[in-house]
Amino acid sequence: LTGYLCKMRGAALKLGQVLSTLEDSMVPPMVKEALEKARAHADIMPRKQLLECLIKEYGKDWETRFAHFDLDPIAAASIGQVHKAQLKTGEEVAVKVQYPGVSDSFNFDLDNFKRLAKTLHLFPKSLFVDHLIDHIRIEFQDECDYLKEAEKQMEYKAQIAKFPEFYVPTIFKELTTKHLICMEFIHGVNIDAIAKNERGEYSQEFRNWLAEKL
């Protein structure tokens, strides 16, 4: 199931990501584990395809916009993958590149996922998968427009500025298009790692403080 979701990318993987965040009582443990893995290990696009995307969005001279651009992604998710780069002015940035055609195939992907879920009886009827999918269809359309995402992130950054415990990365508007978004690269720790605290690196006091702030 994990491999199937990772290869589908797009809307089906997005739905899997949403389902993986639900309570265990709503999603069988085996399915939840597969969805969590899919959330963290989406398939990446071939380098040739990546270069085609960069040329389409930035032009043939796209490399002149950066001092360095790592062609190996540091993360991959439902509709795009993230690359670390450095601007000529010195700033480290994260560049999220949307998978080609993902916005065109999302309805097909969702329908496939729904058929798979019903055939394998993956979820209880009480989950109302059909309603969840309808919601994802609407939400997904907006998520495929990185210009909208950038605008919302900038609005959120302004609203949360009064809370010093939180920080929202700055968007580089001149390097952002409908299918590619460039933002400040922030070093941090995955919140899931803090929650699990498998190595005991984080004190209970710190974890309580974080949960309270969130």
mmCIF file of C-alpha atoms in Angstrom:
data_model
loop_
_atom_site.group_PDB
_atom_site.id
_atom_site.type_symbol
_atom_site.label_atom_id
_atom_site.label_comp_id
_atom_site.label_asym_id
_atom_site.label_seq_id
_atom_site.Cartn_x
_atom_site.Cartn_y
_atom_site.Cartn_z
ATOM 1 C CA LEU A 1 0.000 0.000 0.000
ATOM 2 C CA THR A 2 2.833 2.390 0.862
ATOM 3 C CA GLY A 3 4.564 1.770 -2.458
ATOM 4 C CA TYR A 4 1.299 2.238 -4.323
ATOM 5 C CA LEU A 5 0.641 5.589 -2.619
ATOM 6 C CA CYS A 6 4.181 6.858 -3.168
ATOM 7 C CA LYS A 7 4.016 6.129 -6.889
ATOM 8 C CA MET A 8 0.625 7.769 -7.257
ATOM 9 C CA ARG A 9 1.811 11.026 -5.637
ATOM 10 C CA GLY A 10 -0.808 13.733 -6.130
ATOM 11 C CA ALA A 11 -4.214 13.666 -4.563
ATOM 12 C CA ALA A 12 -4.202 10.032 -3.481
ATOM 13 C CA LEU A 13 -0.998 10.516 -1.498
ATOM 14 C CA LYS A 14 -2.422 13.736 -0.067
ATOM 15 C CA LEU A 15 -5.463 11.837 1.128
ATOM 16 C CA GLY A 16 -3.169 9.233 2.625
ATOM 17 C CA GLN A 17 -1.307 11.958 4.465
ATOM 18 C CA VAL A 18 -4.539 13.321 5.910
ATOM 19 C CA LEU A 19 -5.730 9.891 7.000
ATOM 20 C CA SER A 20 -2.378 9.129 8.638
ATOM 21 C CA THR A 21 -2.952 11.984 11.093
ATOM 22 C CA LEU A 22 -6.272 10.619 12.372
ATOM 23 C CA GLU A 23 -6.722 8.747 15.631
ATOM 24 C CA ASP A 24 -5.857 5.058 15.664
ATOM 25 C CA SER A 25 -9.491 4.191 16.360
ATOM 26 C CA MET A 26 -10.440 5.594 12.957
ATOM 27 C CA VAL A 27 -7.715 3.921 10.901
ATOM 28 C CA PRO A 28 -6.444 0.317 11.323
ATOM 29 C CA PRO A 29 -2.826 0.265 12.667
ATOM 30 C CA MET A 30 -1.439 -1.539 9.610
ATOM 31 C CA VAL A 31 -3.010 0.984 7.241
ATOM 32 C CA LYS A 32 -1.947 3.925 9.396
ATOM 33 C CA GLU A 33 1.669 2.717 9.362
ATOM 34 C CA ALA A 34 1.635 2.432 5.564
ATOM 35 C CA LEU A 35 0.179 5.909 5.224
ATOM 36 C CA GLU A 36 2.716 7.404 7.623
ATOM 37 C CA LYS A 37 5.536 5.887 5.562
ATOM 38 C CA ALA A 38 3.963 7.282 2.403
ATOM 39 C CA ARG A 39 3.820 10.708 4.002
ATOM 40 C CA ALA A 40 7.553 10.608 4.676
ATOM 41 C CA HIS A 41 8.827 8.732 1.608
ATOM 42 C CA ALA A 42 7.085 9.931 -1.526
ATOM 43 C CA ASP A 43 8.823 9.002 -4.785
ATOM 44 C CA ILE A 44 11.010 11.704 -6.333
ATOM 45 C CA MET A 45 10.976 12.800 -9.968
ATOM 46 C CA PRO A 46 13.829 11.835 -12.333
ATOM 47 C CA ARG A 47 16.571 14.463 -12.639
ATOM 48 C CA LYS A 48 15.768 15.068 -16.310
ATOM 49 C CA GLN A 49 12.192 15.883 -15.391
ATOM 50 C CA LEU A 50 13.358 18.163 -12.580
ATOM 51 C CA LEU A 51 15.592 20.130 -14.961
ATOM 52 C CA GLU A 52 12.713 20.485 -17.407
ATOM 53 C CA CYS A 53 10.587 21.955 -14.616
ATOM 54 C CA LEU A 54 13.281 24.431 -13.594
ATOM 55 C CA ILE A 55 13.792 25.562 -17.187
ATOM 56 C CA LYS A 56 10.041 25.930 -17.741
ATOM 57 C CA GLU A 57 9.565 28.055 -14.613
ATOM 58 C CA TYR A 58 12.841 30.040 -14.516
ATOM 59 C CA GLY A 59 14.095 29.872 -18.094
ATOM 60 C CA LYS A 60 17.160 28.243 -19.629
ATOM 61 C CA ASP A 61 19.430 30.394 -17.497
ATOM 62 C CA TRP A 62 17.807 29.216 -14.238
ATOM 63 C CA GLU A 63 21.206 28.359 -12.696
ATOM 64 C CA THR A 64 22.242 32.027 -12.791
ATOM 65 C CA ARG A 65 19.656 32.736 -10.092
ATOM 66 C CA PHE A 66 21.558 30.645 -7.529
ATOM 67 C CA ALA A 67 25.074 30.343 -6.168
ATOM 68 C CA HIS A 68 24.338 26.642 -5.599
ATOM 69 C CA PHE A 69 21.364 24.355 -6.221
ATOM 70 C CA ASP A 70 21.312 20.772 -4.931
ATOM 71 C CA LEU A 71 19.620 18.610 -7.571
ATOM 72 C CA ASP A 72 19.056 15.841 -5.014
ATOM 73 C CA PRO A 73 15.859 16.597 -3.049
ATOM 74 C CA ILE A 74 15.917 16.748 0.736
ATOM 75 C CA ALA A 75 12.208 15.868 0.938
ATOM 76 C CA ALA A 76 9.330 14.718 -1.255
ATOM 77 C CA ALA A 77 5.631 15.016 -0.531
ATOM 78 C CA SER A 78 2.227 14.766 -2.174
ATOM 79 C CA ILE A 79 2.525 17.355 -4.938
ATOM 80 C CA GLY A 80 6.171 18.346 -5.013
ATOM 81 C CA GLN A 81 9.714 17.839 -3.775
ATOM 82 C CA VAL A 82 12.038 20.190 -1.920
ATOM 83 C CA HIS A 83 15.584 21.156 -2.856
ATOM 84 C CA LYS A 84 18.134 23.065 -0.817
ATOM 85 C CA ALA A 85 19.864 25.968 -2.557
ATOM 86 C CA GLN A 86 21.847 29.109 -1.867
ATOM 87 C CA LEU A 87 21.245 32.509 -3.374
ATOM 88 C CA LYS A 88 24.068 34.651 -4.686
ATOM 89 C CA THR A 89 23.365 37.008 -1.797
ATOM 90 C CA GLY A 90 24.225 34.195 0.610
ATOM 91 C CA GLU A 91 20.802 33.144 1.937
ATOM 92 C CA GLU A 92 20.035 29.434 2.240
ATOM 93 C CA VAL A 93 16.675 28.644 0.652
ATOM 94 C CA ALA A 94 14.287 25.743 0.212
ATOM 95 C CA VAL A 95 12.851 25.419 -3.298
ATOM 96 C CA LYS A 96 9.722 23.315 -3.669
ATOM 97 C CA VAL A 97 9.168 22.058 -7.212
ATOM 98 C CA GLN A 98 5.721 20.777 -8.156
ATOM 99 C CA TYR A 99 5.458 17.427 -9.927
ATOM 100 C CA PRO A 100 4.496 17.996 -13.604
ATOM 101 C CA GLY A 101 0.844 17.277 -14.341
ATOM 102 C CA VAL A 102 -0.093 16.616 -10.718
ATOM 103 C CA SER A 103 -2.938 19.147 -10.800
ATOM 104 C CA ASP A 104 -4.365 17.496 -13.929
ATOM 105 C CA SER A 105 -4.384 13.956 -12.540
ATOM 106 C CA PHE A 106 -5.680 14.508 -9.014
ATOM 107 C CA ASN A 107 -9.304 13.466 -9.692
ATOM 108 C CA PHE A 108 -8.126 10.260 -11.357
ATOM 109 C CA ASP A 109 -5.784 9.560 -8.420
ATOM 110 C CA LEU A 110 -8.502 10.142 -5.847
ATOM 111 C CA ASP A 111 -10.942 7.851 -7.630
ATOM 112 C CA ASN A 112 -8.280 5.129 -7.770
ATOM 113 C CA PHE A 113 -7.591 5.493 -4.064
ATOM 114 C CA LYS A 114 -11.294 5.317 -3.241
ATOM 115 C CA ARG A 115 -11.716 2.122 -5.258
ATOM 116 C CA LEU A 116 -8.665 0.595 -3.575
ATOM 117 C CA ALA A 117 -9.910 1.519 -0.104
ATOM 118 C CA LYS A 118 -13.347 0.056 -0.741
ATOM 119 C CA THR A 119 -12.047 -3.111 -2.404
ATOM 120 C CA LEU A 120 -9.651 -3.859 0.448
ATOM 121 C CA HIS A 121 -12.057 -2.598 3.153
ATOM 122 C CA LEU A 122 -9.270 -0.413 4.520
ATOM 123 C CA PHE A 123 -11.450 1.868 6.602
ATOM 124 C CA PRO A 124 -14.616 1.590 8.714
ATOM 125 C CA LYS A 125 -17.833 2.995 7.223
ATOM 126 C CA SER A 126 -17.955 5.530 10.063
ATOM 127 C CA LEU A 127 -14.972 7.327 8.531
ATOM 128 C CA PHE A 128 -17.130 8.625 5.629
ATOM 129 C CA VAL A 129 -14.291 8.354 3.108
ATOM 130 C CA ASP A 130 -16.483 9.735 0.311
ATOM 131 C CA HIS A 131 -17.037 13.008 2.192
ATOM 132 C CA LEU A 132 -13.346 13.229 3.052
ATOM 133 C CA ILE A 133 -12.399 12.783 -0.602
ATOM 134 C CA ASP A 134 -14.819 15.518 -1.678
ATOM 135 C CA HIS A 135 -13.156 17.872 0.801
ATOM 136 C CA ILE A 136 -9.701 16.934 -0.467
ATOM 137 C CA ARG A 137 -10.757 17.647 -4.076
ATOM 138 C CA ILE A 138 -11.538 21.265 -3.176
ATOM 139 C CA GLU A 139 -8.510 21.782 -0.935
ATOM 140 C CA PHE A 140 -6.119 20.201 -3.421
ATOM 141 C CA GLN A 141 -6.956 22.676 -6.169
ATOM 142 C CA ASP A 142 -5.682 25.575 -4.057
ATOM 143 C CA GLU A 143 -2.591 23.668 -2.949
ATOM 144 C CA CYS A 144 -1.517 23.239 -6.569
ATOM 145 C CA ASP A 145 -1.174 27.009 -6.940
ATOM 146 C CA TYR A 146 2.092 27.934 -5.219
ATOM 147 C CA LEU A 147 1.429 31.647 -5.729
ATOM 148 C CA LYS A 148 -1.628 31.282 -3.488
ATOM 149 C CA GLU A 149 0.382 29.236 -1.014
ATOM 150 C CA ALA A 150 3.082 31.907 -0.908
ATOM 151 C CA GLU A 151 0.501 34.626 -0.336
ATOM 152 C CA LYS A 152 -1.103 32.697 2.525
ATOM 153 C CA GLN A 153 2.280 31.992 4.094
ATOM 154 C CA MET A 154 3.188 35.679 4.033
ATOM 155 C CA GLU A 155 -0.152 36.566 5.625
ATOM 156 C CA TYR A 156 0.392 33.925 8.308
ATOM 157 C CA LYS A 157 3.926 35.220 8.947
ATOM 158 C CA ALA A 158 2.523 38.692 9.591
ATOM 159 C CA GLN A 159 -0.203 37.398 11.904
ATOM 160 C CA ILE A 160 2.102 35.221 13.993
ATOM 161 C CA ALA A 161 4.889 37.799 14.317
ATOM 162 C CA LYS A 162 3.622 38.781 17.785
ATOM 163 C CA PHE A 163 4.443 35.296 19.090
ATOM 164 C CA PRO A 164 8.253 35.090 19.519
ATOM 165 C CA GLU A 165 8.148 31.307 20.045
ATOM 166 C CA PHE A 166 7.163 30.762 16.424
ATOM 167 C CA TYR A 167 8.847 31.624 13.175
ATOM 168 C CA VAL A 168 7.524 31.405 9.606
ATOM 169 C CA PRO A 169 10.091 31.302 6.762
ATOM 170 C CA THR A 170 10.287 34.310 4.461
ATOM 171 C CA ILE A 171 9.056 33.860 0.890
ATOM 172 C CA PHE A 172 11.247 35.023 -1.995
ATOM 173 C CA LYS A 173 8.527 36.312 -4.316
ATOM 174 C CA GLU A 174 10.861 36.942 -7.245
ATOM 175 C CA LEU A 175 11.759 33.228 -7.258
ATOM 176 C CA THR A 176 8.213 31.931 -6.804
ATOM 177 C CA THR A 177 5.841 30.874 -9.594
ATOM 178 C CA LYS A 178 2.581 28.947 -9.782
ATOM 179 C CA HIS A 179 4.479 25.648 -9.803
ATOM 180 C CA LEU A 180 7.598 26.525 -7.828
ATOM 181 C CA ILE A 181 8.000 28.209 -4.441
ATOM 182 C CA CYS A 182 11.200 29.536 -2.886
ATOM 183 C CA MET A 183 11.485 30.304 0.805
ATOM 184 C CA GLU A 184 14.029 30.799 3.555
ATOM 185 C CA PHE A 185 15.646 27.532 4.687
ATOM 186 C CA ILE A 186 15.220 26.956 8.423
ATOM 187 C CA HIS A 187 17.169 24.314 10.330
ATOM 188 C CA GLY A 188 14.996 22.394 12.761
ATOM 189 C CA VAL A 189 13.770 19.076 14.130
ATOM 190 C CA ASN A 190 10.760 17.091 12.930
ATOM 191 C CA ILE A 191 8.031 17.477 15.532
ATOM 192 C CA ASP A 192 7.267 13.748 15.297
ATOM 193 C CA ALA A 193 10.794 13.053 16.554
ATOM 194 C CA ILE A 194 10.195 15.285 19.564
ATOM 195 C CA ALA A 195 6.867 13.605 20.276
ATOM 196 C CA LYS A 196 8.328 10.093 20.135
ATOM 197 C CA ASN A 197 11.576 11.151 21.873
ATOM 198 C CA GLU A 198 13.050 7.690 21.266
ATOM 199 C CA ARG A 199 16.565 8.728 22.332
ATOM 200 C CA GLY A 200 15.432 10.745 25.318
ATOM 201 C CA GLU A 201 16.976 13.931 23.887
ATOM 202 C CA TYR A 202 14.121 16.186 24.962
ATOM 203 C CA SER A 203 13.060 16.742 28.558
ATOM 204 C CA GLN A 204 9.460 16.298 29.581
ATOM 205 C CA GLU A 205 9.449 19.940 30.630
ATOM 206 C CA PHE A 206 10.413 21.045 27.124
ATOM 207 C CA ARG A 207 7.873 18.746 25.489
ATOM 208 C CA ASN A 208 5.140 20.040 27.814
ATOM 209 C CA TRP A 209 6.131 23.620 26.964
ATOM 210 C CA LEU A 210 6.008 22.875 23.225
ATOM 211 C CA ALA A 211 2.622 21.165 23.459
ATOM 212 C CA GLU A 212 1.236 24.092 25.441
ATOM 213 C CA LYS A 213 2.464 26.610 22.894
ATOM 214 C CA LEU A 214 1.059 24.635 19.986
#
